[in-house]
Amino acid sequence: MAKEPDLFIYNSPADKPAATYLNDLFRMAAENKVPDIHFQWVQGHVHIQLRQDGQLRHFETVEPAMGKMIDTKIRSRATMDLSQHQIPLDGRIGLRYPGLELEVRVSLVPSHNGQKIVCRLLDQENASMSLDRIRMPPLVEHAFREMINEPQGLILVTGPTGSGKTTTLYAALNAINDGTLNICTIEHPVEYVVKGFVQINVTPQLSFALGLRALLRQDPDVILIGEIRDQETAQIAIQAANTGHLVFATLHSNSAAQAVPRIVDLGVDAQTLASVLIGVIAQRLVQTLRTDIEHEWLPINDVERMWLKKNGLPPVTGNIPFAPSKDSFSGKCPIIELIRSDRSVRAAIIGGGGEMAVLNAAARQSQFDTLGQSAVRMVTDGLTTLGRVRTLIKDDSVKPAVRRIGDVLIAQGLITFTQANQAAELQLRCTIEGKVKKFGQALIDLALVSQDDVVNALGYTEGAVEFLNELAATRKINFRALKDTVELWRTERNQESIFDMLIEQNLISKESLYEEVYCADGYGSPAGNSSPLLSTGVAAVAAV
């Protein structure tokens, strides 16, 4: 078989301009990180659009004569039938430039006035992507690495098309690929080719379910499923995860928590899902600010302030980056929401509470931020702008009902997002060293807040209820009165401190309450170290 040429070729001087045009266009698109090129034929003319920043932008209109040659070149290179104009066609193109190798996925559909070709550019450099190169908050990366090193179970990655799901998954596979694992993928289509992986393309004759059943007879250790889209595929994926295989799969949902009811709706038993699920990642790709130029920092405007409020996020104090020009950006990184399947999450799944129950259970995990919280942290760190974030995360996202110490302290203006990150990094360093340091204690150790500040913030969180229940168990507070107060707090007065409510009712004095918190678990007086209870229910990354 003859070797495929590196680029589009011409057969005569007449078609040379078309070959040159396409070679230059695809190179330019790749260098500018354009994921999709659209060619739309309307009455012979070709309207070319490039997808940038998630939006289609007009690039150029080509005359009919050139358009006809472009059609022929793309069809020929993608091995599409040159004579077929009545049915959709799919193909693939490989392009090799000096220092750059591209795989192009081609989709052609006939339209009323002509036809439409969409070319998805797949940079093969991503096939060898290291997990280190995907920017994640420290606690998120630490949690994700622990997840992918589990011997068996199910890991879901969710997000819209173009959100970087495949890149994240292949980075995970590369991280665990030590040469001793049989790693198999089934995708529609295979986007990144990796030496040593068994990779299967879904076709009209080979469905996800059929290919997955075949892979299970190949003694796999790790299986990547390009997408769970039907009941049969979902059932086989769960079966594989439950029988000694580590299964990665993508799913379409708006958030990590929403992935759970979505897969249950496909007919998966909730208890079985809870037993095999390791965790879920939801992500979006946001453009990042260039680091080689200065950017203006301005106070947030009214539209941005309203977006924060609708997403349940506290106001941002201080200035944030502003970048009016698209030339201010270079590259992209993911906004990540990661849920680990711990005891509380499993209980929420089995209980059938749906997205909200899973979200509230996850909201107390140390690595967890909602997409909105994660995005705001990136903005305050100077990585991107709120304008870019708002195009990706709408203002109707589901917000957790659970408040955390970090949430409260930021809302009170006692710490900033950056300071919350500092505490998270300290917490992670302690974790790596085998030590336990809660988020509130990390803030105190960094001299960012006082013990009283943390105890006061605890009163606004579910962690306070856990602590108060312990006091009731030792009869230091009336159990029935506490139960009634907790119910009132949760249903009508959840923006208040439950500690203040109890003090108002004379169920306990402020001095006694604070002393109990300080001394919990034998940590001594207020002059000593603060109790681990000071951080119950805290998320440590950004703590938005």
PDB file of C-alpha atoms in Angstrom, residues 39-43 84-89 107-117:
ATOM      1  CA  PHE A  39     -16.851  24.708   5.187  1.00  0.00           C
ATOM      2  CA  GLN A  40     -20.390  25.569   4.074  1.00  0.00           C
ATOM      3  CA  TRP A  41     -21.313  25.532   0.392  1.00  0.00           C
ATOM      4  CA  VAL A  42     -24.118  27.932  -0.548  1.00  0.00           C
ATOM      5  CA  GLN A  43     -24.851  28.216  -4.265  1.00  0.00           C
ATOM      6  CA  GLN A  84     -22.073  10.834  -3.514  1.00  0.00           C
ATOM      7  CA  HIS A  85     -23.953  14.023  -2.635  1.00  0.00           C
ATOM      8  CA  GLN A  86     -27.178  12.704  -1.093  1.00  0.00           C
ATOM      9  CA  ILE A  87     -26.059  11.034   2.166  1.00  0.00           C
ATOM     10  CA  PRO A  88     -23.811  11.984   5.115  1.00  0.00           C
ATOM     11  CA  LEU A  89     -20.188  10.868   4.857  1.00  0.00           C
ATOM     12  CA  SER A 107     -17.954  14.995   8.656  1.00  0.00           C
ATOM     13  CA  LEU A 108     -19.936  15.867   5.515  1.00  0.00           C
ATOM     14  CA  VAL A 109     -23.691  16.343   5.305  1.00  0.00           C
ATOM     15  CA  PRO A 110     -25.786  17.434   2.306  1.00  0.00           C
ATOM     16  CA  SER A 111     -27.858  20.584   2.830  1.00  0.00           C
ATOM     17  CA  HIS A 112     -30.654  22.395   1.007  1.00  0.00           C
ATOM     18  CA  ASN A 113     -28.338  24.831  -0.764  1.00  0.00           C
ATOM     19  CA  GLY A 114     -25.232  22.668  -1.048  1.00  0.00           C
ATOM     20  CA  GLN A 115     -23.300  20.825   1.631  1.00  0.00           C
ATOM     21  CA  LYS A 116     -21.470  21.303   4.921  1.00  0.00           C
ATOM     22  CA  ILE A 117     -18.078  19.855   5.869  1.00  0.00           C
TER      23      ILE A 117
END
